[in-house]
Tab-separated table of C-alpha atoms and ligand atoms in Angstrom:
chain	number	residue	atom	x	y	z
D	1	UNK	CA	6.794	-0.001	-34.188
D	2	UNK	CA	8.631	-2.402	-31.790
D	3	UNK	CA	10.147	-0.469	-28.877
D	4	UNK	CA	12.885	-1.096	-26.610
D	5	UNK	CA	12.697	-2.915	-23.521
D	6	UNK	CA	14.916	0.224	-22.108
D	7	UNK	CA	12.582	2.343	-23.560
D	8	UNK	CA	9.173	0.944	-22.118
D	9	UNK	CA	10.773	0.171	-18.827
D	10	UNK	CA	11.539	3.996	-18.749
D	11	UNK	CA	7.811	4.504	-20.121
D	12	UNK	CA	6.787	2.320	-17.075
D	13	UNK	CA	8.900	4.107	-14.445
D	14	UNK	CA	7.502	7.463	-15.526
D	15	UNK	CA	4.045	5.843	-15.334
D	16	UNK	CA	4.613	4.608	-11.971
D	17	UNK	CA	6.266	7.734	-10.146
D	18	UNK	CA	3.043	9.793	-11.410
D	19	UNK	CA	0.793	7.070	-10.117
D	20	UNK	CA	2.548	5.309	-7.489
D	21	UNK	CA	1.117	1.838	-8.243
D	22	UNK	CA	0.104	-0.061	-11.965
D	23	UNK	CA	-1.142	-3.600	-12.765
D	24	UNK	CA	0.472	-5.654	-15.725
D	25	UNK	CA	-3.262	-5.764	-17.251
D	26	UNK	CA	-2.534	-1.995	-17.680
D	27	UNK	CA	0.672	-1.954	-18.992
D	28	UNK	CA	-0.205	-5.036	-21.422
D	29	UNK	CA	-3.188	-2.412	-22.622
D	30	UNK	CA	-0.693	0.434	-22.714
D	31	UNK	CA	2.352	-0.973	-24.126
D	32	UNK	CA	0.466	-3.288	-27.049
D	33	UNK	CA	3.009	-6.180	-25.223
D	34	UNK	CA	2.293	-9.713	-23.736
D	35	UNK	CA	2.472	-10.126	-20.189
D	36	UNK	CA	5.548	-11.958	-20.449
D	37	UNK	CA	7.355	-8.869	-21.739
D	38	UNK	CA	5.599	-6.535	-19.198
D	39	UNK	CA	6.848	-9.336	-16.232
D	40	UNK	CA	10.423	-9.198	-18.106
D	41	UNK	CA	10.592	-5.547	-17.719
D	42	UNK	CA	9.155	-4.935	-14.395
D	43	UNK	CA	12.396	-8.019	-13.145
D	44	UNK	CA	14.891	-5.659	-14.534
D	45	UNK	CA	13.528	-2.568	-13.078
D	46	UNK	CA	12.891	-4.353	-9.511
D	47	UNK	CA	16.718	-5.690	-9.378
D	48	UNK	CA	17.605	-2.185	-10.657
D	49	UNK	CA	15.951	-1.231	-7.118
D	50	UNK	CA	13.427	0.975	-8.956
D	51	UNK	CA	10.595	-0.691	-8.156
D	52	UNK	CA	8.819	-3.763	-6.579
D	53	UNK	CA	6.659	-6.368	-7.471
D	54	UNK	CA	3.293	-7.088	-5.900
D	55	UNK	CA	0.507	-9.471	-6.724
D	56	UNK	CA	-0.792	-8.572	-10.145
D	57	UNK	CA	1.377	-5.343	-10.314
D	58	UNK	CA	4.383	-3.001	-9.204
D	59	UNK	CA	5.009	-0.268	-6.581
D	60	UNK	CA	7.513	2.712	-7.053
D	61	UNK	CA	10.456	1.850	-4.772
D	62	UNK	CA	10.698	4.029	-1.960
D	63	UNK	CA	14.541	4.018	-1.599
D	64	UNK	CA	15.641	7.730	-2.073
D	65	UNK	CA	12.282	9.126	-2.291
D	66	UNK	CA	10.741	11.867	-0.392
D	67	UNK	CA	8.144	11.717	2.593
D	68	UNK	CA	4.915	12.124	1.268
D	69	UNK	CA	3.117	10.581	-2.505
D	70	UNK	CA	1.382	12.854	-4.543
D	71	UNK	CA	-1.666	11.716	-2.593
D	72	UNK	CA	-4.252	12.933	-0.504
D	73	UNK	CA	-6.083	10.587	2.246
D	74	UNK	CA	-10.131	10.263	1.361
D	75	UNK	CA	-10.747	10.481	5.098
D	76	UNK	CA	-8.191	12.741	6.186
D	77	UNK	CA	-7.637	14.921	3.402
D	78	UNK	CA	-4.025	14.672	4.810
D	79	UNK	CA	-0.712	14.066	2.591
D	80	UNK	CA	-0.112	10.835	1.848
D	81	UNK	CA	3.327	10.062	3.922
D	82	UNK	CA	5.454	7.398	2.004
D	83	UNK	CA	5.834	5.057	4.930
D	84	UNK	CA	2.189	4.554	5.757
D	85	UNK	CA	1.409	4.628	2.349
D	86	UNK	CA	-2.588	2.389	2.318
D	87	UNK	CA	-3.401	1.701	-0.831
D	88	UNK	CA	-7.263	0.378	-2.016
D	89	UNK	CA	-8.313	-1.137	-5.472
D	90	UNK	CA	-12.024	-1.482	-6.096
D	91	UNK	CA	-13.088	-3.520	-9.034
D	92	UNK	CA	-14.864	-0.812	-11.000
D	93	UNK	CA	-10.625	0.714	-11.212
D	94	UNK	CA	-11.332	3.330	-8.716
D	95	UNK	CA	-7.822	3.358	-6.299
D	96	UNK	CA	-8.277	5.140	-3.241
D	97	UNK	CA	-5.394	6.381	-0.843
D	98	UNK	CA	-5.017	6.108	2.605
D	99	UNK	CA	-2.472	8.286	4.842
D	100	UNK	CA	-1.848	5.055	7.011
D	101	UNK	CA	-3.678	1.959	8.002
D	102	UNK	CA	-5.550	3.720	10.432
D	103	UNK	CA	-7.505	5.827	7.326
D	104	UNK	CA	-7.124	2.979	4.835
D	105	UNK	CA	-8.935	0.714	7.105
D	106	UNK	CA	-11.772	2.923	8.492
D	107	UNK	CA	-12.441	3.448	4.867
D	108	UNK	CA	-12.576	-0.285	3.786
D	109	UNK	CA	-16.550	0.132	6.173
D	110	UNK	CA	-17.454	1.957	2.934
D	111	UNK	CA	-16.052	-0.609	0.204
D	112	UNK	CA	-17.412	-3.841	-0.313
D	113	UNK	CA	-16.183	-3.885	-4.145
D	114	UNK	CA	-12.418	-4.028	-3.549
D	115	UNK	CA	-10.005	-6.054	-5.795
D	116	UNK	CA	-6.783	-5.422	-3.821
D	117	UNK	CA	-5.799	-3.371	-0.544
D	118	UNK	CA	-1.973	-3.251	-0.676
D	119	UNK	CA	-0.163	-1.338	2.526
D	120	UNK	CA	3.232	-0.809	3.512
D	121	UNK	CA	4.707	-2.635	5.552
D	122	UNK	CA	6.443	-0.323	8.095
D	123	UNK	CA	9.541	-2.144	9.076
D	124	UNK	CA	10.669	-2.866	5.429
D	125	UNK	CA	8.931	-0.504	3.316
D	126	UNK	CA	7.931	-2.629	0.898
D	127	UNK	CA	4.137	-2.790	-0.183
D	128	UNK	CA	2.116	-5.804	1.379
D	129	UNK	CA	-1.653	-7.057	0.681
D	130	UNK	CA	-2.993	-5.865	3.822
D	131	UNK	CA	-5.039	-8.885	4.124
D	132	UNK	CA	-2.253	-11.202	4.802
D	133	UNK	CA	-0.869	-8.465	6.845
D	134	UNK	CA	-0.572	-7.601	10.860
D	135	UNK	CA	-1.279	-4.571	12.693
D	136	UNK	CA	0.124	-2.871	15.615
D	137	UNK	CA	-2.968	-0.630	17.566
D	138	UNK	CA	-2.673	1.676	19.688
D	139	UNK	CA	1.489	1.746	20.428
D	140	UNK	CA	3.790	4.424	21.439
D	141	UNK	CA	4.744	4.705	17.838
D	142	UNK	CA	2.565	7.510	16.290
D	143	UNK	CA	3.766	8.423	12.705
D	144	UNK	CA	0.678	9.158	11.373
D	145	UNK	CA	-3.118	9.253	12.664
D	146	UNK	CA	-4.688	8.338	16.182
D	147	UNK	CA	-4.438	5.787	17.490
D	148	UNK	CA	-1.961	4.647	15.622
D	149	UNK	CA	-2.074	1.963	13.483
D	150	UNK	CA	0.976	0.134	11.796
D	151	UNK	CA	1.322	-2.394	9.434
D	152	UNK	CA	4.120	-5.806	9.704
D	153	UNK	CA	4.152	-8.223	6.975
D	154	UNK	CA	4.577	-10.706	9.632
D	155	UNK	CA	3.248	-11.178	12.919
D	156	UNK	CA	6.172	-11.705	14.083
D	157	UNK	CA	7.495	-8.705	13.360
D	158	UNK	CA	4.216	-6.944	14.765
D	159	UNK	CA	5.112	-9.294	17.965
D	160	UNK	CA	8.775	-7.127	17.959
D	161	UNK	CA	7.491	-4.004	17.855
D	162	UNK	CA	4.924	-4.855	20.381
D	163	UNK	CA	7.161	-6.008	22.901
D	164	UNK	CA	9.146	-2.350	22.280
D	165	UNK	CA	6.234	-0.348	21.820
D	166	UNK	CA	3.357	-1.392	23.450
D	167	UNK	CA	-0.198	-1.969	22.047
D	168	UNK	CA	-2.007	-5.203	20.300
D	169	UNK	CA	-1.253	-6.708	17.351
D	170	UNK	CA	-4.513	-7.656	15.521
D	171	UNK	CA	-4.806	-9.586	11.953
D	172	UNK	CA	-6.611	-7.742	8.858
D	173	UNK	CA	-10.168	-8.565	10.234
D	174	UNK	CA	-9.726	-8.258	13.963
D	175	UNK	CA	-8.292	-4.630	13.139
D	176	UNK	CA	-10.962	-3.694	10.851
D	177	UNK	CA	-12.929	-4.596	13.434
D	178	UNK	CA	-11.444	-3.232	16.175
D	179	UNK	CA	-11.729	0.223	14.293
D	180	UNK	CA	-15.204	0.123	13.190
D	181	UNK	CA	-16.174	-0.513	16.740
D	182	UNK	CA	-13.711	2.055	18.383
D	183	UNK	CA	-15.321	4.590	15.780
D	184	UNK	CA	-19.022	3.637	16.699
D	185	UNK	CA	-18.286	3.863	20.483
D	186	UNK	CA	-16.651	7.225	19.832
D	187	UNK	CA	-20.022	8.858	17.982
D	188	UNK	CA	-22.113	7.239	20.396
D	189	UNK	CA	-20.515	8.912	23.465
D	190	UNK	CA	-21.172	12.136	21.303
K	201	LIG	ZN1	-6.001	9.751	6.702
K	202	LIG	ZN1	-3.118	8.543	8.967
C-alpha cells in the first residue's frame, strides 16, 4: 500500500526522537522506498526545522528540546546532555553514546570498527563528523566531563572560544591523542 510522504515523514520523526539518529539505508529497509524518496522526505522535514541532515543520515533537531537524550554514556554511565551529544557508529550497527567529546573520544581507544563518529558541534548545535571536527581541551568552559572537551565545526570557531576561554584547540587525532595519553599518565601516577 503506497503511503504518504506526510505520513512516513511522521513515521520517520517518531523513529528519530526514540533513537536520536537513523541512516537512509534504514529507512529505505523500513519504509520499502528508494532513497530518493527517503532524501525527499528527510528535505521537507529539515526545512520544517525538525531535523538535520548528516552524511548518510539525519539527527533530531535540537531546537525546543530538552537537556539530556534518552541516552546513557558507556564510560560515564552519565545522561546524555543534548549539547555534548557524541555519537559512535561501528560497522557491525552497534551505536554507542557519549555524554561529550571527552567520553566519546576516550572510548574511540576501544573501537577500531567504526563507520561514523558524529558530535555536536557546541556553538551551533548541529551534529558534525567529529573527524573533520576541532576541539577545545582543557578551557574554562566545563559543561560536561573533566577536562573539558568541546567540539567546533571549524577551527576557527575553536580559535574564538579559545581566545575567550582558554585551553588548546587540537584536531580529531591530536585530541584523541592527547586523551589517551592524559589517561595513561593519570593510571600510571596511581
Ligand atoms: Zn561520559
Ligand atoms: Zn562528559
Amino acid at each position: 500500500m503506497p503511503q504518504l510522504p506526510n505520513v512516513r515523514q511522521e513515521q520517520i520523526l517518531a523513529w528519530l526522537r526514540h533513537e536520536q539518529q537513523i541512516t537512509i539505508e534504514v529507512l529505505v529497509e523500513r519504509l520499502a522506498v528508494s532513497a530518493m524518496t527517503i532524501h525527499r522526505d528527510l528535505d521537507s522535514l529539515a526545512q520544517a526545522g525538525h531535523i538535520e541532515k548528516v552524511r548518510g543520515g539525519a539527527v533530531l533537531s535540537n531546537r525546543g528540546m530538552p537537556g539530556e537524550t534518552a541516552h546513557q554514556c558507556v564510560l560515564c554511565a552519565m545522561r546524555v546532555p543534548l549539547r555534548t551529544t557524541f555519537i559512535i557508529n561501528t560497522t557491525a550497527g552497534q551505536q554507542i553514546h557519549a555524554c561529550c567529546p571527552h567520553c566519546g573520544l576516550m572510548l574511540l581507544e576501544q573501537h577500531t570498527d567504526t563507520d561514523t563518529v558524529l558530535a555536536r558541534d557546541f556553538l551551533y548545535g548541529r551534529m558534525v563528523n567529529a573527524g573533520d571536527a576541532f576541539f577545545l581541551v582543557d578551557s574554562e568552559v566545563a559543561v560536561c566531563c573533566t577536562p573539558s572537551v568541546l567540539c567546533f565545526g571549524t577551527e576557527q570557531d575553536a580559535q574564538r572560544f579559545r581566545q575567550g576561554f582558554g585551553g588548546v584547540v587540537l584536531d580529531y587525532h591530536a585530541a584523541r591523542t592527547h586523551l589517551s595519553q592524559r589517561h595513561r599518565s593519570v593510571l600510571g601516577n596511581n
